[in-house]
Coordinates of C-alpha atoms in Angstrom, one line a residue:
Chain Y
M1 CA 70.7 19.4 97.8
Q2 CA 72.5 17.7 95.0
A3 CA 74.4 15.7 96.9
K4 CA 71.4 14.2 98.7
I5 CA 69.9 13.2 95.4
F6 CA 73.1 11.6 94.3
K7 CA 73.4 9.7 97.9
F8 CA 69.8 9.0 97.7
S9 CA 70.3 7.5 93.9
I10 CA 73.2 5.5 94.7
Y11 CA 71.3 3.9 97.5
F12 CA 68.5 3.4 95.5
F13 CA 70.3 1.4 92.9
T14 CA 72.3 -0.4 95.2
F15 CA 69.2 -1.8 96.8
L16 CA 67.8 -2.4 93.7
A17 CA 70.2 -4.5 92.4
L18 CA 70.6 -6.8 95.6
G19 CA 66.1 -6.7 95.5
L20 CA 66.7 -8.0 92.1
F21 CA 68.9 -11.2 92.6
G22 CA 66.5 -11.9 95.9
L23 CA 63.5 -11.5 94.0
F24 CA 65.3 -14.2 91.3
V25 CA 66.0 -16.5 94.3
A26 CA 62.5 -16.0 95.3
F27 CA 60.8 -16.6 92.4
L28 CA 62.8 -19.8 91.3
W29 CA 62.1 -21.1 95.0
R30 CA 58.1 -20.6 95.0
E31 CA 58.4 -22.6 91.5
A32 CA 60.3 -25.2 92.8
Y33 CA 58.5 -25.3 96.0
P34 CA 55.6 -27.5 94.9
F35 CA 58.1 -30.3 93.8
L36 CA 60.4 -30.1 96.8
V37 CA 57.7 -30.0 99.3
Q38 CA 56.5 -33.6 97.7
N39 CA 59.9 -35.4 97.4
G40 CA 62.2 -33.5 99.4
L41 CA 65.6 -31.7 98.4
V42 CA 67.8 -34.2 99.6
S43 CA 66.4 -37.0 97.7
F44 CA 66.2 -34.8 94.4
I45 CA 69.9 -33.9 94.8
L46 CA 71.0 -37.9 95.5
G47 CA 68.5 -39.5 92.9
S48 CA 70.2 -40.9 90.2
E49 CA 67.4 -41.2 87.6
W50 CA 65.7 -38.4 85.6
D51 CA 62.6 -39.7 83.6
A52 CA 60.6 -37.4 82.5
S53 CA 58.7 -39.7 80.3
V54 CA 57.1 -43.1 81.7
D55 CA 58.0 -43.2 85.1
K56 CA 58.4 -39.4 86.1
R57 CA 61.1 -40.0 88.2
F58 CA 63.3 -37.0 88.8
G59 CA 66.9 -37.1 90.5
V60 CA 69.8 -34.8 89.4
F61 CA 72.9 -36.5 90.8
Y62 CA 74.4 -37.3 87.6
I63 CA 73.2 -34.0 86.0
L64 CA 74.9 -32.3 88.5
C65 CA 78.1 -34.3 88.7
A66 CA 78.3 -33.6 84.7
T67 CA 77.6 -29.7 85.2
F68 CA 80.6 -29.7 87.6
Y69 CA 82.7 -32.5 85.6
V70 CA 82.6 -30.1 82.5
A71 CA 82.9 -26.8 83.8
A72 CA 86.2 -28.1 85.6
L73 CA 87.6 -29.6 83.0
A74 CA 87.0 -26.5 80.8
C75 CA 89.0 -24.5 83.5
V76 CA 91.5 -26.6 83.8
V77 CA 92.3 -26.8 80.4
S78 CA 91.7 -23.2 79.5
L79 CA 94.0 -22.1 82.0
F80 CA 97.0 -23.6 81.0
F81 CA 96.0 -22.8 77.4
S82 CA 95.7 -19.4 78.4
L83 CA 98.8 -19.1 80.8
G84 CA 100.7 -19.9 77.8
V85 CA 99.3 -17.3 75.4
A86 CA 99.5 -14.6 78.4
I87 CA 103.3 -15.4 79.0
F88 CA 103.8 -15.1 75.2
L89 CA 101.9 -11.8 74.8
S90 CA 103.5 -10.5 77.6
F91 CA 107.1 -11.6 76.9
Y92 CA 107.9 -13.1 73.7
C93 CA 106.6 -10.6 71.2
S94 CA 106.6 -7.0 70.3
V95 CA 104.0 -4.5 71.1
K96 CA 102.2 -4.1 68.1
F97 CA 101.6 -8.0 67.9
K98 CA 100.2 -7.9 71.2
N99 CA 97.8 -5.1 70.5
I100 CA 96.4 -7.0 67.7
A101 CA 96.6 -9.9 69.3
M102 CA 94.2 -8.9 72.0
W103 CA 91.9 -7.6 69.7
F104 CA 91.3 -10.8 68.5
V105 CA 90.7 -12.2 72.1
N106 CA 88.6 -9.4 72.6
M107 CA 86.5 -10.4 69.6
L108 CA 86.3 -14.2 70.7
V109 CA 83.8 -13.0 73.5
G110 CA 81.7 -11.3 71.1
I111 CA 80.6 -14.3 69.5
P112 CA 77.5 -15.8 70.3
S113 CA 77.3 -19.1 72.0
I114 CA 75.1 -20.8 69.4
V115 CA 77.6 -20.3 66.9
Y116 CA 80.3 -21.5 69.2
G117 CA 78.0 -24.4 69.5
F118 CA 78.1 -25.5 65.7
F119 CA 81.4 -25.1 65.5
A120 CA 82.1 -27.7 67.9
V121 CA 79.5 -30.1 66.6
V122 CA 81.1 -29.6 62.9
V123 CA 84.3 -29.7 64.3
I124 CA 85.0 -31.7 67.6
V125 CA 82.0 -33.9 67.3
G126 CA 82.8 -34.7 63.9
G127 CA 86.4 -34.6 64.5
F128 CA 86.0 -37.1 67.1
E129 CA 83.4 -39.6 64.9
R130 CA 85.9 -39.1 61.6
F131 CA 89.3 -39.4 63.1
L132 CA 89.3 -41.1 66.3
S133 CA 86.3 -43.5 65.4
F134 CA 84.3 -42.8 67.9
S135 CA 80.3 -44.2 67.5
T136 CA 79.2 -40.7 68.2
G137 CA 81.0 -37.7 69.2
E138 CA 79.0 -36.2 72.0
C139 CA 81.0 -36.1 75.1
V140 CA 82.0 -34.5 78.3
L141 CA 85.2 -34.4 76.6
A142 CA 83.8 -32.2 73.6
A143 CA 81.9 -30.1 76.0
G144 CA 84.7 -29.5 77.9
L145 CA 86.8 -28.5 74.9
I146 CA 84.2 -25.8 73.6
L147 CA 83.8 -24.9 76.9
A148 CA 87.4 -24.1 77.4
L149 CA 87.6 -22.3 74.3
M150 CA 84.8 -20.1 75.2
I151 CA 86.2 -18.9 78.6
A152 CA 90.1 -18.7 77.4
P153 CA 89.5 -14.6 76.5
F154 CA 88.3 -14.3 80.0
F155 CA 91.3 -15.8 81.5
I156 CA 93.8 -14.4 78.9
L157 CA 92.5 -10.9 79.4
N158 CA 92.4 -11.0 83.5
V159 CA 96.0 -12.7 83.3
T160 CA 97.5 -10.9 81.1
Q161 CA 96.6 -7.3 83.1
S162 CA 98.3 -9.0 86.0
F163 CA 101.2 -10.3 84.5
E164 CA 101.5 -6.1 83.0
A165 CA 101.4 -5.3 86.8
I166 CA 104.0 -7.6 88.2
K167 CA 106.3 -6.7 85.1
T168 CA 106.0 -3.1 85.7
R169 CA 107.2 -3.6 89.3
Y170 CA 109.3 -6.2 89.3
L171 CA 110.8 -6.6 85.7
K172 CA 113.8 -3.7 85.8
D173 CA 114.7 -5.1 89.1
S174 CA 115.0 -8.8 87.7
D175 CA 116.9 -7.4 84.7
A176 CA 119.0 -5.2 86.9
L177 CA 120.5 -8.4 89.1
G178 CA 121.2 -10.2 85.6
V179 CA 118.6 -13.0 86.0
S180 CA 117.2 -14.6 82.9
R181 CA 113.6 -14.0 81.8
E182 CA 112.7 -17.6 82.3
F183 CA 114.0 -17.4 85.6
F184 CA 112.1 -14.5 86.6
I185 CA 108.9 -16.2 84.6
T186 CA 108.9 -19.3 86.8
K187 CA 110.2 -18.0 90.0
V188 CA 108.5 -14.3 90.1
L189 CA 105.9 -14.3 87.8
F190 CA 103.8 -17.4 88.8
R191 CA 104.4 -16.5 92.5
Q192 CA 103.0 -12.9 92.5
S193 CA 100.1 -13.7 90.5
R194 CA 99.1 -16.5 92.1
F195 CA 96.0 -14.8 93.7
A196 CA 94.9 -13.1 90.3
I197 CA 95.0 -16.6 88.1
F198 CA 92.8 -17.7 91.3
V199 CA 90.3 -15.2 91.3
G200 CA 90.1 -15.5 87.3
F201 CA 89.8 -19.2 87.5
I202 CA 86.6 -18.9 90.1
L203 CA 85.1 -16.0 87.7
A204 CA 85.4 -18.7 84.4
F205 CA 84.6 -21.7 86.5
S206 CA 81.2 -19.6 87.2
R207 CA 80.6 -18.8 83.6
A208 CA 81.3 -22.1 82.7
I209 CA 78.9 -24.0 84.8
G210 CA 75.9 -21.6 83.3
E211 CA 76.9 -21.9 79.8
T212 CA 74.0 -23.6 78.3
M213 CA 73.8 -23.3 74.0
A214 CA 77.4 -24.7 73.4
V215 CA 77.2 -27.6 75.7
M216 CA 73.7 -28.3 74.9
M217 CA 74.8 -29.0 71.3
V218 CA 77.6 -31.5 72.3
I219 CA 77.0 -33.3 75.4
G220 CA 74.4 -35.9 73.8
N221 CA 71.7 -34.9 76.6
A222 CA 71.9 -38.3 78.1
P223 CA 71.3 -38.2 81.9
I224 CA 73.7 -41.0 82.4
A225 CA 76.5 -41.3 84.7
P226 CA 79.2 -39.2 83.8
T227 CA 82.6 -40.2 82.3
L228 CA 85.0 -38.6 80.1
L229 CA 83.9 -40.2 77.3
S230 CA 80.4 -40.7 77.5
K231 CA 77.4 -38.5 77.2
A232 CA 76.0 -36.5 80.0
Q233 CA 73.7 -34.1 80.4
S234 CA 73.9 -30.7 82.7
I235 CA 71.5 -28.8 84.5
S236 CA 71.5 -25.7 81.7
S237 CA 70.6 -27.7 78.7
L238 CA 68.6 -30.1 80.9
I239 CA 66.2 -27.2 81.2
V240 CA 66.4 -25.6 77.9
L241 CA 65.7 -29.2 76.4
E242 CA 62.7 -30.1 78.4
M243 CA 61.2 -26.8 79.5
P244 CA 59.7 -26.1 76.2
M245 CA 57.6 -29.0 75.9
S246 CA 56.6 -29.5 79.8
E247 CA 53.4 -29.0 80.8
I248 CA 52.8 -25.8 82.9
G249 CA 52.1 -26.8 86.4
S250 CA 52.8 -30.6 86.3
M251 CA 55.6 -32.0 88.4
H252 CA 58.1 -32.0 85.3
Y253 CA 57.7 -28.5 85.3
H254 CA 58.4 -27.9 89.1
A255 CA 61.1 -30.1 88.8
L256 CA 63.1 -28.3 86.3
F257 CA 62.8 -25.1 88.2
A258 CA 64.1 -27.2 91.4
S259 CA 66.9 -28.3 89.3
A260 CA 67.7 -24.3 88.4
F261 CA 67.1 -24.1 92.0
V262 CA 69.9 -26.4 93.0
L263 CA 72.3 -24.8 90.0
L264 CA 71.6 -21.3 91.8
A265 CA 72.4 -22.5 95.2
S266 CA 75.4 -24.7 94.3
V267 CA 77.0 -21.7 92.4
L268 CA 76.3 -19.3 94.9
V269 CA 78.1 -21.6 97.7
L270 CA 80.9 -22.2 95.9
N271 CA 81.8 -18.4 95.1
L272 CA 80.9 -17.9 99.1
I273 CA 83.7 -20.8 99.5
F274 CA 86.3 -19.2 96.9
F275 CA 85.2 -15.6 98.4
T276 CA 86.2 -16.7 102.0
L277 CA 89.2 -18.8 100.9
S278 CA 90.4 -15.9 98.5
S279 CA 90.0 -12.6 101.2
R280 CA 91.8 -15.2 103.9
Y281 CA 94.4 -15.6 101.1
Q282 CA 94.4 -11.7 100.2
K283 CA 95.1 -11.2 103.9
R284 CA 98.0 -13.7 103.9
L285 CA 99.6 -12.0 100.7
A286 CA 99.3 -8.2 102.4
S287 CA 100.9 -9.7 105.4
E288 CA 103.9 -11.2 103.3
I289 CA 104.9 -8.1 101.8
Chain B
M1 CA 69.5 14.6 83.8
K2 CA 66.7 16.9 82.3
F3 CA 67.0 15.3 78.8
L4 CA 66.7 11.5 80.2
K5 CA 63.6 12.2 82.2
F6 CA 62.3 13.5 79.2
L7 CA 63.6 10.4 76.9
L8 CA 62.1 8.1 79.9
V9 CA 58.6 9.9 79.5
G10 CA 58.8 10.3 75.5
A11 CA 59.3 6.3 75.3
L12 CA 56.4 5.6 77.6
A13 CA 54.4 7.6 75.7
Y14 CA 54.9 6.3 72.2
S15 CA 54.6 2.9 73.7
V16 CA 51.4 3.6 74.8
L17 CA 50.1 5.7 71.8
S18 CA 51.4 3.1 69.4
A19 CA 49.7 -0.1 71.0
N20 CA 47.2 -1.1 68.5
E21 CA 45.4 -4.2 69.3
S22 CA 42.9 -5.0 66.4
G23 CA 45.8 -5.2 63.5
K24 CA 48.1 -7.5 65.4
I25 CA 47.9 -11.4 65.8
T26 CA 50.0 -13.2 68.0
F27 CA 50.8 -17.2 67.8
A28 CA 52.9 -18.9 70.4
G29 CA 54.1 -22.5 70.8
S30 CA 55.2 -25.3 68.8
S31 CA 58.7 -25.0 67.2
T32 CA 57.2 -27.6 64.2
L33 CA 54.2 -25.4 63.5
A34 CA 55.8 -22.0 64.3
P35 CA 57.3 -21.4 60.6
V36 CA 54.5 -22.8 59.1
I37 CA 52.0 -20.1 60.7
S38 CA 54.8 -17.5 60.2
K39 CA 55.1 -18.3 56.2
A40 CA 51.5 -18.1 55.9
G41 CA 51.4 -15.2 57.8
T42 CA 54.0 -13.0 55.8
D43 CA 51.9 -14.3 52.6
F44 CA 48.8 -13.1 54.0
A45 CA 50.1 -9.9 55.2
E46 CA 51.6 -9.2 51.5
K47 CA 49.1 -10.4 49.7
F48 CA 46.7 -8.3 51.3
G49 CA 48.6 -5.3 53.1
S50 CA 45.7 -4.1 55.5
W51 CA 42.8 -6.2 57.0
D52 CA 39.7 -4.0 55.2
K53 CA 41.1 -5.5 51.9
V54 CA 40.7 -9.0 53.1
K55 CA 37.0 -8.8 53.7
A56 CA 34.7 -5.5 53.7
G57 CA 34.0 -4.4 57.3
L58 CA 37.2 -5.2 58.7
P59 CA 39.3 -2.3 60.3
A60 CA 41.6 -0.5 58.1
E61 CA 45.2 -1.5 60.0
K62 CA 47.8 -3.1 59.0
I63 CA 48.2 -6.8 59.3
E64 CA 50.6 -8.0 61.9
I65 CA 51.1 -11.4 62.4
F66 CA 53.9 -12.7 65.3
I67 CA 55.1 -15.9 65.7
S68 CA 56.8 -17.2 69.1
P69 CA 58.2 -20.5 69.1
G70 CA 58.8 -21.8 72.5
G71 CA 57.4 -25.6 72.3
S72 CA 53.6 -26.9 73.0
G73 CA 53.9 -26.6 76.3
A74 CA 54.6 -23.0 76.2
G75 CA 51.7 -22.3 73.7
V76 CA 49.0 -23.6 76.1
K77 CA 50.5 -21.3 78.9
A78 CA 50.6 -18.3 76.6
V79 CA 46.7 -18.9 75.9
I80 CA 46.0 -19.6 79.6
D81 CA 48.0 -16.1 80.9
G82 CA 46.5 -14.4 77.9
T83 CA 49.8 -13.5 76.8
S84 CA 49.0 -15.1 73.3
D85 CA 45.8 -14.5 70.8
F86 CA 46.4 -18.4 69.4
G87 CA 48.8 -21.1 70.8
M88 CA 50.2 -23.5 68.4
L89 CA 50.6 -26.9 69.4
A90 CA 51.8 -30.4 67.9
R91 CA 49.7 -32.4 69.8
D92 CA 46.1 -33.0 71.1
V93 CA 45.2 -30.6 73.8
K94 CA 45.3 -32.7 77.4
A95 CA 42.4 -33.0 79.5
D96 CA 43.6 -30.7 82.5
E97 CA 44.8 -28.0 79.9
R98 CA 41.6 -28.3 78.3
A99 CA 40.0 -27.5 81.7
K100 CA 42.0 -24.4 82.3
I101 CA 41.1 -22.8 79.1
E102 CA 37.6 -21.1 79.2
N103 CA 35.2 -21.5 76.2
M104 CA 38.5 -23.1 74.1
Q105 CA 38.4 -22.8 70.1
E106 CA 40.4 -25.3 68.6
F107 CA 41.1 -25.5 64.9
T108 CA 43.1 -28.8 63.2
L109 CA 45.4 -27.1 60.7
G110 CA 47.0 -30.3 59.3
I111 CA 48.5 -33.8 60.5
D112 CA 52.5 -34.6 61.4
A113 CA 54.0 -38.0 61.0
L114 CA 56.7 -39.4 62.4
N115 CA 59.3 -41.4 60.2
I116 CA 61.8 -43.8 61.7
A117 CA 65.3 -42.8 59.5
V118 CA 68.6 -44.0 59.0
N119 CA 71.8 -42.6 57.2
P120 CA 71.2 -43.9 53.4
Q121 CA 74.7 -45.8 53.8
N122 CA 73.4 -48.2 56.2
D123 CA 73.3 -51.8 55.3
L124 CA 69.7 -52.5 56.8
I125 CA 68.0 -50.6 54.0
K126 CA 69.1 -53.3 51.4
L127 CA 68.9 -56.2 53.9
K128 CA 65.8 -55.8 55.8
K129 CA 64.1 -54.5 52.1
G130 CA 63.8 -50.7 54.4
N131 CA 61.5 -52.5 56.6
L132 CA 61.1 -52.9 60.6
S133 CA 58.4 -54.7 62.8
K134 CA 57.1 -52.6 65.6
A135 CA 59.0 -55.3 67.9
E136 CA 62.5 -54.8 66.7
I137 CA 61.9 -50.9 66.9
V138 CA 60.9 -51.0 70.5
K139 CA 64.2 -53.5 71.1
I140 CA 66.6 -51.0 68.7
F141 CA 65.2 -47.9 71.2
S142 CA 64.9 -49.8 74.4
G143 CA 69.1 -50.3 74.0
E144 CA 68.2 -53.9 74.1
Y145 CA 69.8 -54.2 70.7
K146 CA 73.3 -52.4 71.0
K147 CA 74.9 -53.3 68.1
W148 CA 73.6 -53.5 64.8
S149 CA 75.0 -56.9 64.6
D150 CA 72.6 -57.7 66.9
L151 CA 69.6 -57.1 65.0
D152 CA 70.8 -58.6 61.9
P153 CA 74.0 -60.6 61.6
A154 CA 75.1 -59.3 58.4
L155 CA 75.2 -55.6 59.8
P156 CA 78.7 -54.4 61.1
S157 CA 79.3 -54.7 64.7
D158 CA 79.1 -51.1 65.4
E159 CA 77.4 -49.3 68.1
I160 CA 73.7 -48.4 67.4
V161 CA 73.5 -44.5 68.0
I162 CA 69.9 -43.6 68.7
V163 CA 68.6 -40.2 68.2
T164 CA 65.6 -38.8 69.9
R165 CA 63.6 -35.8 70.9
D166 CA 63.9 -34.4 74.5
L167 CA 62.0 -37.4 76.3
G168 CA 59.3 -35.1 78.1
G169 CA 58.3 -33.5 74.9
G170 CA 55.5 -33.7 72.5
A171 CA 57.3 -35.1 69.8
H172 CA 58.7 -37.9 71.8
E173 CA 55.5 -38.4 73.6
I174 CA 53.8 -39.9 70.1
F175 CA 56.5 -42.2 69.4
Q176 CA 56.0 -43.3 73.1
N177 CA 52.7 -43.8 73.2
K178 CA 52.2 -45.8 70.2
I179 CA 55.6 -47.8 69.7
M180 CA 56.9 -48.3 72.7
K181 CA 54.0 -48.7 74.9
D182 CA 55.4 -49.0 78.7
V183 CA 59.3 -49.7 77.3
K184 CA 61.7 -46.8 78.2
V185 CA 63.5 -45.4 75.6
S186 CA 67.5 -46.4 76.1
K187 CA 69.1 -44.0 78.7
D188 CA 71.8 -43.9 76.5
A189 CA 70.3 -42.0 73.4
I190 CA 71.5 -38.8 72.2
Q191 CA 68.2 -35.7 72.7
A192 CA 68.3 -33.6 70.2
P193 CA 66.9 -30.2 70.9
S194 CA 64.8 -29.7 67.4
M195 CA 63.9 -31.9 64.6
G196 CA 66.3 -29.9 62.6
A197 CA 69.5 -31.1 64.9
L198 CA 67.8 -34.5 65.2
V199 CA 68.0 -34.8 61.0
A200 CA 71.4 -33.0 61.5
K201 CA 72.7 -36.0 63.7
I202 CA 71.8 -39.1 61.1
I203 CA 72.8 -37.4 58.3
Q204 CA 76.3 -36.8 59.9
N205 CA 76.4 -40.1 61.7
P206 CA 75.9 -43.6 59.5
R207 CA 75.0 -45.5 62.5
A208 CA 72.4 -43.6 63.4
I209 CA 68.9 -44.4 63.6
G210 CA 65.9 -41.9 64.9
Y211 CA 62.3 -40.6 64.5
A212 CA 62.1 -37.3 61.8
S213 CA 59.0 -35.7 61.5
F214 CA 57.5 -36.6 58.2
G215 CA 57.8 -32.9 56.8
I216 CA 61.7 -32.6 57.6
A217 CA 62.6 -36.1 56.3
N218 CA 60.9 -35.6 53.0
Q219 CA 62.8 -32.0 52.2
N220 CA 66.1 -34.3 53.1
A221 CA 65.0 -37.3 51.3
G222 CA 68.2 -37.9 49.5
K223 CA 70.5 -37.5 52.8
I224 CA 68.1 -39.9 54.9
T225 CA 66.2 -42.8 54.0
S226 CA 63.0 -43.6 55.8
L227 CA 61.9 -47.1 56.9
K228 CA 58.5 -48.7 56.7
I229 CA 57.1 -50.0 59.8
E230 CA 55.6 -53.7 59.9
G231 CA 55.5 -53.2 55.7
V232 CA 53.4 -49.9 56.1
E233 CA 55.1 -46.8 54.0
P234 CA 54.9 -43.3 55.6
S235 CA 53.2 -41.9 52.6
R236 CA 50.4 -39.5 52.5
E237 CA 47.8 -41.7 51.9
N238 CA 49.0 -44.1 54.9
I239 CA 49.0 -41.5 57.1
L240 CA 45.5 -40.4 56.4
N241 CA 44.0 -43.4 56.7
K242 CA 45.7 -44.1 59.9
S243 CA 47.4 -47.6 58.7
Y244 CA 50.8 -45.7 59.2
E245 CA 50.3 -45.2 63.3
I246 CA 52.9 -42.6 64.3
S247 CA 51.3 -39.5 63.4
R248 CA 50.3 -36.1 65.5
P249 CA 47.8 -33.8 64.8
L250 CA 48.9 -29.9 64.5
I251 CA 46.4 -27.3 65.8
I252 CA 45.8 -24.0 67.3
I253 CA 43.8 -23.3 69.7
K254 CA 42.3 -19.6 71.6
K255 CA 40.5 -18.6 74.2
G256 CA 37.0 -17.6 73.6
E257 CA 35.7 -16.8 70.1
P258 CA 38.1 -15.3 67.5
S259 CA 37.6 -11.9 66.7
K260 CA 36.9 -11.1 62.9
T261 CA 40.3 -10.4 62.1
Q262 CA 41.5 -13.8 63.6
S263 CA 38.4 -15.6 61.7
A264 CA 39.7 -14.0 58.8
F265 CA 43.7 -15.3 59.0
V266 CA 42.3 -18.6 60.4
E267 CA 39.9 -19.3 57.0
Y268 CA 43.1 -18.0 54.9
L269 CA 44.8 -20.9 56.6
R270 CA 42.3 -23.2 55.7
S271 CA 42.0 -22.0 52.2
E272 CA 43.8 -23.0 49.2
A273 CA 46.8 -20.8 49.8
G274 CA 47.1 -21.7 53.3
V275 CA 46.9 -25.4 52.6
K276 CA 49.7 -25.2 49.9
T277 CA 51.9 -23.6 52.3
I278 CA 51.3 -26.4 55.1
E279 CA 51.8 -28.8 52.5
E280 CA 54.7 -27.2 51.1
Q281 CA 56.5 -27.5 54.7
G282 CA 55.9 -30.9 54.8
F283 CA 53.0 -31.4 56.5
I284 CA 49.9 -33.0 55.4
V285 CA 46.3 -31.6 55.0
P286 CA 43.2 -33.8 54.9
S287 CA 41.3 -33.0 51.9
K288 CA 37.6 -32.4 52.8

């Protein structure tokens, strides 16, 4: 009897989770529908002008580009930084130091995103204005940098874990062969941890795309074509900025939901691509061994 | 497992039993009005404690006033949906919003104005005696003047940094309607998420110009400098007699007649003590 209850609850919660996700997508679609039926999804995605005040034209092309640009920039910067930290923690320091450092890294995860935002405004934006004489420090680079800091803990933890596994498996053999530590790191470690780093990259990218508060405070919120040092607008900060003041039921309101839907859809598509790629990769790895 | 079930039922029962409607008033809406009502609500609750001490005939319930900011639009939605007793708005109620609320009651609490403000280090203050014409303001905010030297050759050739509120929102709507009219604000403008962030940007950046709400501008009087428009200073008298044009009403709305406890609180907001709180936050209450 107990086994039956257990089985039932497992099924129930799984379907509940899937159902909630479906409900979420359905809700976004329902609120976005009035706008999309009138303007069309393609012209919405390719339209480059977002004007909510005078013309009421809604196109998210530049905003979508900026969202991906900032997330990709943050992931790339964070990747190199985190790899460095992970290698140092795994190979070049004492166990005690490593434990303390991991504790700090874990704490970084707990800092609220708006605190990161304040930090970025004062240090990064202020720094750009004072030391690099920008007319205004808000730019894609600033957002990318603070995002890189925010996702670094995830990367570091993920990568350090896989490094430990590889160390346990190969380090003794490598040392027995008389090979230098650096050779081990560059020739063996990187090759073996490729997959784990890739998965970590995907997870971090998904996290970075949705990050709202910190990005909103330093990106300038100007829906223009994004370049590294220009102001830009990301979808999440667009929604947070404009939703409170938009009139319920107006086209603006529905357009904001449409942009949320587009963001969700693109994250889903990306994850699907990555998932297929990674499972194919995993099969290849398994066959290599 | 049994304990969990018990806990769940207990929590549900507690939430049902402890829902006492009459002592509680909820406000939702404008983030400009929220701190005002919040402070007034706290003072009111501290002064009286329970409703029966405010006026005879009111229930002996504890005074509880809840505020949730989220923007004027959210305030209207809350009243339409019935999720909040009152909505707080920092603009006039629009016609189609009015149509959606049956028997809408509207109470004007005060007036907020927008000051055009620059950093005190900006030489514009000395050069133009702190005055700008409407045409100049339009040219600056539309991006036609890209550098400060376009406005006046004696100013440095630094880029003008325009800071506005979110372009679709209530605060910007006033600026757009009264000053910009049909001209769009430059796409390059920084849209700040709140008045506080906007003012912080002007304080931090000597090249910035933006519009700050009257209250916040006065609170930061030394750190930012407000400009005159066509010679009219954003002072209390000028805002009240409408010679200073960029102003917006602060109102609270309700669906249907307010209950006795709700009327008592609205009366407090309009009394001397309430007016003092509103003016302390930097808004203007027209004296009767």
